[in-house]
mmCIF file of C-alpha atoms and ligand atoms in Angstrom:
data_model
loop_
_atom_site.group_PDB
_atom_site.id
_atom_site.type_symbol
_atom_site.label_atom_id
_atom_site.label_comp_id
_atom_site.label_asym_id
_atom_site.label_seq_id
_atom_site.Cartn_x
_atom_site.Cartn_y
_atom_site.Cartn_z
ATOM 1 C CA MET L 1 -20.550 14.087 -0.696
ATOM 2 C CA ARG L 2 -17.356 13.926 1.721
ATOM 3 C CA ALA L 3 -14.107 12.433 0.203
ATOM 4 C CA ILE L 4 -10.128 12.420 0.787
ATOM 5 C CA VAL L 5 -8.580 14.927 -1.876
ATOM 6 C CA VAL L 6 -4.943 14.961 -2.466
ATOM 7 C CA HIS L 7 -3.904 18.423 -3.815
ATOM 8 C CA GLY L 8 0.136 17.899 -3.941
ATOM 9 C CA PRO L 9 2.209 14.625 -3.149
ATOM 10 C CA GLY L 10 3.590 14.311 0.206
ATOM 11 C CA GLY L 11 2.967 12.609 3.594
ATOM 12 C CA PRO L 12 -0.134 11.068 5.233
ATOM 13 C CA GLU L 13 -0.973 14.738 6.020
ATOM 14 C CA VAL L 14 -1.862 15.746 2.349
ATOM 15 C CA LEU L 15 -4.794 13.206 2.708
ATOM 16 C CA SER L 16 -7.255 16.119 2.956
ATOM 17 C CA TYR L 17 -11.008 15.441 4.199
ATOM 18 C CA GLU L 18 -13.434 17.844 1.964
ATOM 19 C CA GLU L 19 -16.497 18.303 0.571
ATOM 20 C CA LYS L 20 -16.669 17.298 -3.302
ATOM 21 C CA GLU L 21 -19.218 17.136 -5.758
ATOM 22 C CA THR L 22 -20.761 13.588 -6.272
ATOM 23 C CA PRO L 23 -19.849 12.085 -9.326
ATOM 24 C CA ALA L 24 -22.334 11.430 -12.304
ATOM 25 C CA PRO L 25 -22.019 7.984 -14.244
ATOM 26 C CA LYS L 26 -21.293 8.447 -17.714
ATOM 27 C CA ALA L 27 -21.736 5.591 -20.428
ATOM 28 C CA GLY L 28 -20.662 2.441 -19.202
ATOM 29 C CA GLU L 29 -20.208 3.474 -15.631
ATOM 30 C CA ALA L 30 -22.103 2.976 -12.465
ATOM 31 C CA ARG L 31 -22.079 5.168 -9.246
ATOM 32 C CA VAL L 32 -21.592 3.046 -6.082
ATOM 33 C CA LEU L 33 -22.642 4.122 -2.469
ATOM 34 C CA LEU L 34 -19.440 2.812 -0.838
ATOM 35 C CA ALA L 35 -20.194 0.715 2.565
ATOM 36 C CA ALA L 36 -16.447 0.024 2.882
ATOM 37 C CA VAL L 37 -12.918 1.060 1.258
ATOM 38 C CA GLY L 38 -9.994 -0.859 1.161
ATOM 39 C CA VAL L 39 -6.356 0.377 2.048
ATOM 40 C CA ASN L 40 -3.839 -0.830 0.064
ATOM 41 C CA PHE L 41 0.099 -0.026 -0.539
ATOM 42 C CA ILE L 42 -0.713 1.350 -3.813
ATOM 43 C CA ASP L 43 -2.612 4.160 -2.247
ATOM 44 C CA VAL L 44 0.418 5.297 -0.499
ATOM 45 C CA TYR L 45 2.486 5.278 -3.877
ATOM 46 C CA HIS L 46 -0.199 7.335 -5.575
ATOM 47 C CA ARG L 47 -0.197 9.454 -2.287
ATOM 48 C CA THR L 48 3.600 10.157 -2.520
ATOM 49 C CA GLY L 49 3.862 10.310 -6.305
ATOM 50 C CA LEU L 50 5.818 7.068 -6.794
ATOM 51 C CA TYR L 51 3.151 6.192 -8.965
ATOM 52 C CA PRO L 52 1.883 9.783 -10.309
ATOM 53 C CA LEU L 53 -1.945 10.420 -10.783
ATOM 54 C CA PRO L 54 -3.259 13.640 -12.208
ATOM 55 C CA LEU L 55 -3.990 16.229 -9.525
ATOM 56 C CA PRO L 56 -5.974 16.727 -7.680
ATOM 57 C CA PHE L 57 -7.280 13.342 -6.919
ATOM 58 C CA THR L 58 -9.114 11.032 -4.821
ATOM 59 C CA PRO L 59 -7.348 7.952 -3.834
ATOM 60 C CA GLY L 60 -8.306 4.333 -3.107
ATOM 61 C CA MET L 61 -8.292 1.605 -5.723
ATOM 62 C CA GLU L 62 -10.718 -0.659 -3.945
ATOM 63 C CA GLY L 63 -14.288 -0.741 -2.312
ATOM 64 C CA ALA L 64 -17.751 -2.406 -2.053
ATOM 65 C CA GLY L 65 -21.296 -0.949 -1.839
ATOM 66 C CA VAL L 66 -24.433 -0.931 -3.548
ATOM 67 C CA VAL L 67 -25.179 0.466 -7.149
ATOM 68 C CA GLU L 68 -27.286 3.682 -6.896
ATOM 69 C CA ALA L 69 -27.098 4.798 -10.540
ATOM 70 C CA VAL L 70 -26.005 3.617 -13.864
ATOM 71 C CA GLY L 71 -24.879 5.529 -16.981
ATOM 72 C CA PRO L 72 -26.232 4.523 -20.556
ATOM 73 C CA ASP L 73 -25.384 1.297 -22.156
ATOM 74 C CA VAL L 74 -24.646 -1.006 -18.834
ATOM 75 C CA THR L 75 -25.263 -4.319 -18.992
ATOM 76 C CA GLU L 76 -23.384 -5.855 -16.094
ATOM 77 C CA VAL L 77 -24.855 -4.298 -12.971
ATOM 78 C CA ALA L 78 -28.427 -2.644 -12.071
ATOM 79 C CA ALA L 79 -29.390 -0.203 -9.145
ATOM 80 C CA GLY L 80 -29.837 -2.226 -5.974
ATOM 81 C CA ASP L 81 -26.747 -4.622 -6.817
ATOM 82 C CA ARG L 82 -24.085 -5.410 -3.692
ATOM 83 C CA VAL L 83 -20.938 -4.986 -5.737
ATOM 84 C CA ALA L 84 -17.223 -4.812 -5.516
ATOM 85 C CA TYR L 85 -14.221 -3.521 -7.172
ATOM 86 C CA ALA L 86 -10.788 -2.859 -7.592
ATOM 87 C CA MET L 87 -8.272 -0.897 -9.690
ATOM 88 C CA THR L 88 -10.179 2.304 -10.354
ATOM 89 C CA PRO L 89 -9.057 5.283 -8.319
ATOM 90 C CA GLY L 90 -11.475 7.416 -6.488
ATOM 91 C CA ALA L 91 -12.577 4.966 -3.654
ATOM 92 C CA TYR L 92 -11.699 7.067 -0.699
ATOM 93 C CA ALA L 93 -15.139 8.730 -0.620
ATOM 94 C CA GLU L 94 -18.919 8.330 -0.174
ATOM 95 C CA TYR L 95 -19.994 7.617 -3.525
ATOM 96 C CA ALA L 96 -17.324 6.179 -6.721
ATOM 97 C CA VAL L 97 -18.009 5.844 -10.118
ATOM 98 C CA VAL L 98 -16.435 2.754 -11.543
ATOM 99 C CA PRO L 99 -16.357 1.692 -15.087
ATOM 100 C CA ALA L 100 -19.358 -1.286 -15.008
ATOM 101 C CA TRP L 101 -17.123 -3.974 -16.427
ATOM 102 C CA ARG L 102 -15.193 -3.749 -13.266
ATOM 103 C CA LEU L 103 -17.983 -4.373 -10.728
ATOM 104 C CA VAL L 104 -18.140 -7.849 -9.272
ATOM 105 C CA LYS L 105 -21.797 -8.819 -7.741
ATOM 106 C CA VAL L 106 -21.015 -9.740 -4.314
ATOM 107 C CA PRO L 107 -22.421 -13.150 -3.236
ATOM 108 C CA ALA L 108 -25.044 -13.536 -0.751
ATOM 109 C CA GLY L 109 -22.982 -15.161 1.887
ATOM 110 C CA VAL L 110 -20.300 -12.688 1.732
ATOM 111 C CA GLY L 111 -20.574 -9.029 3.655
ATOM 112 C CA LEU L 112 -19.491 -5.821 2.117
ATOM 113 C CA GLU L 113 -16.687 -5.172 4.391
ATOM 114 C CA GLN L 114 -15.475 -8.484 3.742
ATOM 115 C CA ALA L 115 -15.760 -7.912 0.006
ATOM 116 C CA ALA L 116 -14.019 -4.733 0.359
ATOM 117 C CA ALA L 117 -11.265 -6.327 2.086
ATOM 118 C CA ALA L 118 -11.127 -9.389 -0.335
ATOM 119 C CA MET L 119 -10.865 -8.008 -3.896
ATOM 120 C CA LEU L 120 -7.597 -6.418 -4.438
ATOM 121 C CA GLN L 121 -5.241 -8.328 -2.082
ATOM 122 C CA GLY L 122 -7.362 -11.730 -3.015
ATOM 123 C CA MET L 123 -6.948 -11.274 -6.505
ATOM 124 C CA THR L 124 -3.478 -10.778 -6.082
ATOM 125 C CA ALA L 125 -2.720 -13.698 -4.192
ATOM 126 C CA HIS L 126 -4.808 -15.516 -6.837
ATOM 127 C CA TYR L 127 -3.095 -14.485 -9.924
ATOM 128 C CA LEU L 128 0.315 -15.047 -8.037
ATOM 129 C CA THR L 129 -0.419 -18.630 -7.214
ATOM 130 C CA THR L 130 -2.267 -19.631 -10.301
ATOM 131 C CA SER L 131 -0.858 -17.772 -13.201
ATOM 132 C CA THR L 132 2.202 -15.738 -12.434
ATOM 133 C CA TYR L 133 4.186 -18.936 -10.806
ATOM 134 C CA PRO L 134 1.112 -21.641 -10.851
ATOM 135 C CA LEU L 135 2.199 -23.323 -7.472
ATOM 136 C CA LYS L 136 1.817 -27.351 -7.376
ATOM 137 C CA ALA L 137 1.649 -30.036 -4.301
ATOM 138 C CA GLY L 138 5.262 -30.751 -3.168
ATOM 139 C CA GLU L 139 6.924 -27.460 -4.273
ATOM 140 C CA THR L 140 8.072 -24.954 -1.981
ATOM 141 C CA ALA L 141 7.306 -21.102 -1.836
ATOM 142 C CA LEU L 142 8.740 -18.186 0.297
ATOM 143 C CA VAL L 143 6.196 -15.748 1.234
ATOM 144 C CA HIS L 144 7.569 -12.293 2.316
ATOM 145 C CA ALA L 145 5.698 -10.145 4.739
ATOM 146 C CA ALA L 146 3.645 -13.266 5.490
ATOM 147 C CA ALA L 147 1.230 -11.466 8.001
ATOM 148 C CA GLY L 148 0.657 -8.584 5.532
ATOM 149 C CA GLY L 149 -2.856 -8.192 3.627
ATOM 150 C CA VAL L 150 -1.511 -9.991 0.490
ATOM 151 C CA GLY L 151 0.445 -12.338 2.580
ATOM 152 C CA LEU L 152 -2.046 -14.229 4.690
ATOM 153 C CA LEU L 153 -4.173 -14.619 1.591
ATOM 154 C CA LEU L 154 -0.899 -16.106 -0.145
ATOM 155 C CA ILE L 155 -0.169 -18.663 2.584
ATOM 156 C CA GLN L 156 -3.715 -19.870 2.571
ATOM 157 C CA MET L 157 -3.777 -20.288 -1.214
ATOM 158 C CA ALA L 158 -0.522 -21.875 -1.402
ATOM 159 C CA LYS L 159 -1.420 -24.369 1.275
ATOM 160 C CA ALA L 160 -4.684 -25.256 -0.543
ATOM 161 C CA VAL L 161 -2.690 -26.683 -3.639
ATOM 162 C CA GLY L 162 -0.522 -28.632 -1.638
ATOM 163 C CA ALA L 163 2.692 -26.690 -1.493
ATOM 164 C CA ARG L 164 5.114 -26.007 1.455
ATOM 165 C CA VAL L 165 5.158 -22.311 2.515
ATOM 166 C CA LEU L 166 8.127 -20.390 4.117
ATOM 167 C CA GLY L 167 7.053 -17.206 5.445
ATOM 168 C CA THR L 168 8.913 -14.175 6.884
ATOM 169 C CA ALA L 169 7.769 -11.729 9.216
ATOM 170 C CA GLY L 170 8.981 -8.745 11.222
ATOM 171 C CA THR L 171 7.959 -9.842 14.739
ATOM 172 C CA GLU L 172 6.879 -12.956 16.501
ATOM 173 C CA ALA L 173 3.408 -11.908 16.924
ATOM 174 C CA LYS L 174 3.092 -11.499 13.229
ATOM 175 C CA ALA L 175 4.902 -14.766 12.734
ATOM 176 C CA GLN L 176 2.127 -16.475 14.842
ATOM 177 C CA LEU L 177 -0.601 -15.168 12.554
ATOM 178 C CA ALA L 178 1.343 -16.712 9.385
ATOM 179 C CA ARG L 179 1.571 -19.786 11.402
ATOM 180 C CA GLU L 180 -2.362 -19.770 12.071
ATOM 181 C CA ALA L 181 -2.917 -18.797 8.190
ATOM 182 C CA GLY L 182 -0.977 -22.268 7.604
ATOM 183 C CA ALA L 183 2.923 -21.317 7.010
ATOM 184 C CA ASP L 184 4.698 -24.099 7.526
ATOM 185 C CA GLU L 185 7.892 -22.081 9.114
ATOM 186 C CA VAL L 186 8.279 -18.434 9.546
ATOM 187 C CA ILE L 187 11.575 -16.584 9.384
ATOM 188 C CA LEU L 188 11.871 -13.371 11.763
ATOM 189 C CA TYR L 189 13.760 -11.763 8.891
ATOM 190 C CA ALA L 190 14.762 -8.828 11.267
ATOM 191 C CA GLU L 191 16.687 -11.022 13.356
ATOM 192 C CA GLN L 192 17.993 -14.204 11.250
ATOM 193 C CA ASP L 193 19.560 -14.035 7.802
ATOM 194 C CA PHE L 194 16.205 -15.554 5.554
ATOM 195 C CA GLU L 195 18.753 -16.575 3.006
ATOM 196 C CA GLN L 196 20.511 -19.152 5.109
ATOM 197 C CA GLU L 197 17.274 -20.012 7.041
ATOM 198 C CA VAL L 198 15.729 -21.188 3.649
ATOM 199 C CA LYS L 199 18.787 -23.151 2.562
ATOM 200 C CA ARG L 200 18.756 -24.893 6.011
ATOM 201 C CA LEU L 201 15.240 -25.480 5.712
ATOM 202 C CA THR L 202 15.038 -26.973 2.142
ATOM 203 C CA GLY L 203 18.368 -29.090 2.748
ATOM 204 C CA GLY L 204 20.297 -26.457 0.771
ATOM 205 C CA ARG L 205 18.185 -26.538 -2.564
ATOM 206 C CA GLY L 206 16.304 -23.481 -1.986
ATOM 207 C CA VAL L 207 12.598 -22.682 -3.101
ATOM 208 C CA GLN L 208 10.850 -22.920 -6.206
ATOM 209 C CA VAL L 209 9.254 -19.472 -5.911
ATOM 210 C CA VAL L 210 9.596 -16.535 -3.650
ATOM 211 C CA TYR L 211 6.600 -14.111 -3.957
ATOM 212 C CA ASP L 212 8.328 -10.762 -2.726
ATOM 213 C CA SER L 213 6.304 -7.863 -2.028
ATOM 214 C CA VAL L 214 8.994 -6.043 0.144
ATOM 215 C CA GLY L 215 11.307 -5.162 -2.803
ATOM 216 C CA LYS L 216 14.804 -3.164 -1.683
ATOM 217 C CA ASP L 217 15.667 -4.957 1.219
ATOM 218 C CA THR L 218 15.011 -8.530 0.136
ATOM 219 C CA PHE L 219 15.544 -8.258 -3.313
ATOM 220 C CA LEU L 220 19.198 -10.109 -3.842
ATOM 221 C CA LYS L 221 18.560 -12.699 -0.932
ATOM 222 C CA SER L 222 15.043 -13.693 -2.716
ATOM 223 C CA LEU L 223 17.209 -14.162 -5.874
ATOM 224 C CA ASN L 224 19.594 -16.420 -3.723
ATOM 225 C CA SER L 225 16.909 -18.465 -1.914
ATOM 226 C CA LEU L 226 15.723 -19.890 -5.237
ATOM 227 C CA ALA L 227 16.203 -23.196 -6.837
ATOM 228 C CA PRO L 228 18.025 -23.424 -10.101
ATOM 229 C CA ARG L 229 15.295 -22.162 -12.510
ATOM 230 C CA GLY L 230 13.270 -20.891 -9.955
ATOM 231 C CA MET L 231 11.273 -17.758 -10.255
ATOM 232 C CA LEU L 232 11.244 -14.563 -8.461
ATOM 233 C CA ALA L 233 7.673 -12.702 -8.612
ATOM 234 C CA LEU L 234 8.725 -9.270 -7.476
ATOM 235 C CA PHE L 235 5.005 -7.799 -6.794
ATOM 236 C CA GLY L 236 5.923 -4.765 -4.588
ATOM 237 C CA GLN L 237 8.161 -2.433 -2.738
ATOM 238 C CA SER L 238 7.125 -1.875 0.669
ATOM 239 C CA SER L 239 10.686 -1.224 1.686
ATOM 240 C CA GLY L 240 11.561 0.988 -1.787
ATOM 241 C CA PRO L 241 12.136 0.407 -5.063
ATOM 242 C CA VAL L 242 14.663 -2.118 -6.096
ATOM 243 C CA ALA L 243 17.867 -0.559 -8.127
ATOM 244 C CA PRO L 244 18.564 -1.431 -11.472
ATOM 245 C CA PHE L 245 20.545 -4.689 -11.827
ATOM 246 C CA ASP L 246 22.374 -6.941 -14.239
ATOM 247 C CA PRO L 247 20.328 -9.582 -16.344
ATOM 248 C CA GLY L 248 23.751 -11.643 -15.903
ATOM 249 C CA LEU L 249 22.954 -12.405 -12.440
ATOM 250 C CA LEU L 250 19.757 -14.404 -13.173
ATOM 251 C CA ALA L 251 22.461 -16.761 -15.238
ATOM 252 C CA GLN L 252 24.854 -16.868 -12.356
ATOM 253 C CA LYS L 253 22.355 -17.960 -9.789
ATOM 254 C CA GLY L 254 20.851 -20.417 -11.841
ATOM 255 C CA SER L 255 18.913 -19.627 -14.695
ATOM 256 C CA LEU L 256 16.385 -17.831 -12.710
ATOM 257 C CA PHE L 257 13.274 -16.153 -13.779
ATOM 258 C CA LEU L 258 12.566 -12.585 -12.463
ATOM 259 C CA THR L 259 8.886 -11.104 -13.307
ATOM 260 C CA ARG L 260 7.425 -7.711 -12.024
ATOM 261 C CA PRO L 261 3.596 -8.561 -12.318
ATOM 262 C CA SER L 262 0.642 -6.019 -11.559
ATOM 263 C CA LEU L 263 -2.897 -6.962 -10.924
ATOM 264 C CA ALA L 264 -3.638 -4.571 -13.929
ATOM 265 C CA GLN L 265 -2.741 -7.034 -16.519
ATOM 266 C CA TYR L 266 -3.995 -10.267 -14.735
ATOM 267 C CA ALA L 267 -7.224 -8.843 -14.404
ATOM 268 C CA ALA L 268 -7.700 -6.891 -17.388
ATOM 269 C CA THR L 269 -10.428 -8.716 -18.894
ATOM 270 C CA ARG L 270 -14.111 -9.446 -17.598
ATOM 271 C CA ASP L 271 -13.515 -12.800 -17.921
ATOM 272 C CA ASP L 272 -10.094 -12.932 -15.850
ATOM 273 C CA LEU L 273 -11.880 -10.391 -13.118
ATOM 274 C CA LEU L 274 -14.837 -12.653 -12.818
ATOM 275 C CA TRP L 275 -12.608 -15.932 -12.709
ATOM 276 C CA ARG L 276 -10.309 -14.476 -10.288
ATOM 277 C CA ALA L 277 -12.996 -12.340 -7.841
ATOM 278 C CA GLY L 278 -15.590 -15.346 -8.237
ATOM 279 C CA ALA L 279 -13.105 -17.957 -6.836
ATOM 280 C CA VAL L 280 -12.006 -15.741 -3.951
ATOM 281 C CA PHE L 281 -15.561 -15.105 -2.835
ATOM 282 C CA ASP L 282 -16.466 -19.016 -3.514
ATOM 283 C CA TRP L 283 -13.639 -19.597 -0.840
ATOM 284 C CA ILE L 284 -14.390 -17.158 1.362
ATOM 285 C CA GLY L 285 -18.363 -18.323 1.592
ATOM 286 C CA ALA L 286 -17.122 -21.754 2.045
ATOM 287 C CA GLY L 287 -15.018 -20.889 4.791
ATOM 288 C CA ARG L 288 -11.809 -22.197 2.849
ATOM 289 C CA LEU L 289 -10.443 -18.448 2.729
ATOM 290 C CA LYS L 290 -9.985 -16.430 5.986
ATOM 291 C CA LEU L 291 -9.972 -12.718 5.752
ATOM 292 C CA ARG L 292 -8.025 -10.791 8.552
ATOM 293 C CA ILE L 293 -9.655 -7.291 8.813
ATOM 294 C CA ASP L 294 -7.162 -6.012 11.290
ATOM 295 C CA ARG L 295 -8.569 -2.442 11.751
ATOM 296 C CA THR L 296 -11.143 -0.088 10.349
ATOM 297 C CA PHE L 297 -10.820 3.697 10.302
ATOM 298 C CA PRO L 298 -13.488 6.421 9.631
ATOM 299 C CA LEU L 299 -13.001 7.827 6.240
ATOM 300 C CA ALA L 300 -12.263 11.229 7.985
ATOM 301 C CA GLU L 301 -8.782 9.464 9.653
ATOM 302 C CA ALA L 302 -7.443 7.970 6.302
ATOM 303 C CA ALA L 303 -4.099 9.553 7.320
ATOM 304 C CA GLU L 304 -3.701 7.390 10.287
ATOM 305 C CA ALA L 305 -4.596 4.540 8.560
ATOM 306 C CA HIS L 306 -1.772 5.167 5.849
ATOM 307 C CA ARG L 307 0.742 5.867 8.898
ATOM 308 C CA GLN L 308 -0.060 2.732 10.537
ATOM 309 C CA LEU L 309 0.372 0.653 7.171
ATOM 310 C CA GLU L 310 3.796 2.588 6.083
ATOM 311 C CA GLY L 311 4.875 2.214 9.770
ATOM 312 C CA ARG L 312 4.713 -1.757 9.585
ATOM 313 C CA LYS L 313 1.784 -1.796 12.703
ATOM 314 C CA THR L 314 -1.013 -3.414 10.661
ATOM 315 C CA THR L 315 -1.493 -7.059 9.795
ATOM 316 C CA GLY L 316 -3.908 -8.342 7.253
ATOM 317 C CA LYS L 317 -6.609 -5.947 5.867
ATOM 318 C CA VAL L 318 -7.056 -2.168 6.604
ATOM 319 C CA LEU L 319 -10.359 -0.680 6.009
ATOM 320 C CA LEU L 320 -12.087 2.859 5.712
ATOM 321 C CA ILE L 321 -15.610 3.450 6.317
ATOM 322 C CA PRO L 322 -17.326 6.409 4.442
HETATM 323 N N1 LIG X 401 1.773 -6.256 -8.208
HETATM 324 C C1 LIG X 401 0.497 -6.515 -7.714
HETATM 325 O O1 LIG X 401 -0.506 -6.717 -8.222
HETATM 326 C C2 LIG X 401 0.301 -5.713 -6.453
HETATM 327 C C3 LIG X 401 -1.128 -6.104 -5.684
HETATM 328 C C4 LIG X 401 -1.149 -5.994 -4.420
HETATM 329 C C5 LIG X 401 -0.231 -5.375 -3.410
HETATM 330 N N2 LIG X 401 1.040 -5.203 -4.120
HETATM 331 C C6 LIG X 401 2.048 -4.550 -3.321
HETATM 332 O O2 LIG X 401 2.521 -5.607 -2.180
HETATM 333 C C7 LIG X 401 2.984 -4.929 -1.148
HETATM 334 C C8 LIG X 401 2.442 -5.523 0.212
HETATM 335 O O3 LIG X 401 0.759 -4.801 0.131
HETATM 336 P P1 LIG X 401 -0.277 -4.922 1.049
HETATM 337 O O4 LIG X 401 -1.158 -3.883 0.615
HETATM 338 O O5 LIG X 401 -0.461 -6.416 1.435
HETATM 339 O O6 LIG X 401 0.754 -4.528 2.780
HETATM 340 P P2 LIG X 401 0.987 -5.331 3.923
HETATM 341 O O7 LIG X 401 2.068 -6.534 3.297
HETATM 342 O O8 LIG X 401 -0.109 -5.556 4.875
HETATM 343 O O9 LIG X 401 2.245 -4.135 4.274
HETATM 344 C C9 LIG X 401 3.543 -4.125 4.297
HETATM 345 C C10 LIG X 401 4.141 -5.150 5.118
HETATM 346 O O10 LIG X 401 5.526 -4.848 4.420
HETATM 347 C C11 LIG X 401 6.417 -5.246 5.613
HETATM 348 N N3 LIG X 401 7.650 -4.294 5.309
HETATM 349 C C12 LIG X 401 8.869 -4.827 5.226
HETATM 350 N N4 LIG X 401 9.778 -3.678 4.988
HETATM 351 C C13 LIG X 401 8.823 -2.832 5.174
HETATM 352 C C14 LIG X 401 9.169 -1.224 5.097
HETATM 353 N N5 LIG X 401 10.598 -0.720 4.969
HETATM 354 N N6 LIG X 401 8.350 -0.303 5.612
HETATM 355 C C15 LIG X 401 7.122 -0.991 5.352
HETATM 356 N N7 LIG X 401 6.627 -2.035 5.797
HETATM 357 C C16 LIG X 401 7.775 -3.109 5.288
HETATM 358 C C17 LIG X 401 6.002 -4.945 6.673
HETATM 359 O O11 LIG X 401 5.648 -6.523 7.452
HETATM 360 P P3 LIG X 401 6.569 -7.012 8.543
HETATM 361 O O12 LIG X 401 6.930 -6.082 9.480
HETATM 362 O O13 LIG X 401 6.414 -8.680 8.648
HETATM 363 O O14 LIG X 401 8.174 -7.079 7.649
HETATM 364 C C18 LIG X 401 4.512 -4.587 6.396
HETATM 365 O O15 LIG X 401 3.661 -4.703 7.524
HETATM 366 C C19 LIG X 401 2.762 -3.403 -1.548
HETATM 367 O O16 LIG X 401 4.311 -3.202 -1.692
HETATM 368 C C20 LIG X 401 2.063 -3.482 -2.597
HETATM 369 O O17 LIG X 401 2.266 -2.203 -3.531
HETATM 370 C C21 LIG X 401 1.177 -5.414 -5.440
#
């Protein structure tokens, strides 16, 4: 099969398009013929070595397609099922072998490209709003990179529970997308001081939760944007990792909570996975959750997809088509 292979950490140019042996499913695994592959920031971290994987490896943590073969002892899926998954490496390929318990059947009303676009970022927005900080009607949330893949979904899920949503975005065009997704206010954080804007927009009170995927550049001002006993859910680092800091700051700034959650722990069981992915697919099927598939690339052009994601050129979802 054709696949992207990384032989050593580096820039987008290390994403090499090669011939590779088609993997065979072992016990508890299924082989999926991939129709679409999701591109996520975690793929960049694997490529650069920030989150190291054993070399050589095929990147990609999300895909959707049709089950083509199953190993022994597989009960969750059968050959011919339309399925999607997240959080197993190896998706930048024509075929992926995935633990069967991680595969979710895609409902009839949802296309395979939509499914590949929805799994990782959709389940992330779901756990952040239902489990990490369960948002309630009347509360206010600040969502950074609001026009990004996770950002546009977070806005919609936060609005669905009746919360007020303040977003940040790098450009006016991105701000417009965030407004269309439902954000009540969008702050252009490259031009305006978002901490001051949040204070102004909340009458000096601050927000109950900040969903921060930007990291280094936003961290301290995100803490300063919180109401007393508010929570900073730091779930990414698009601008770079946050430096070590003194937990005493959390007391000084108002008995704050800080968490650094990962989808790995919030979709660690089959029950959690089926709950979160099921909710995301139900909302998509019912037209209550809009996916923005911003651009698709042939698998061979994975390097260009990474350049655009890292270069802040993309909004919503980026897909590769094997
Ligand atoms: N913990 C988890 O479970 C989990 C799950 C999914 C994703 N994540 C994390 O969430 C973050 C967002 O992921 P995503 O796939 O949805 O990407 P994304 O938000 O679509 O893309 C990243 C966005 O971050 C903003 N950004 C701000 N400073 C940046 C910089 N210096 N370089 C690049 N981008 C910068 C840009 O938007 P503006 O131009 O508007 O600023 C950019 O478009 C990533 O850090 C990812 O690892 C975490």
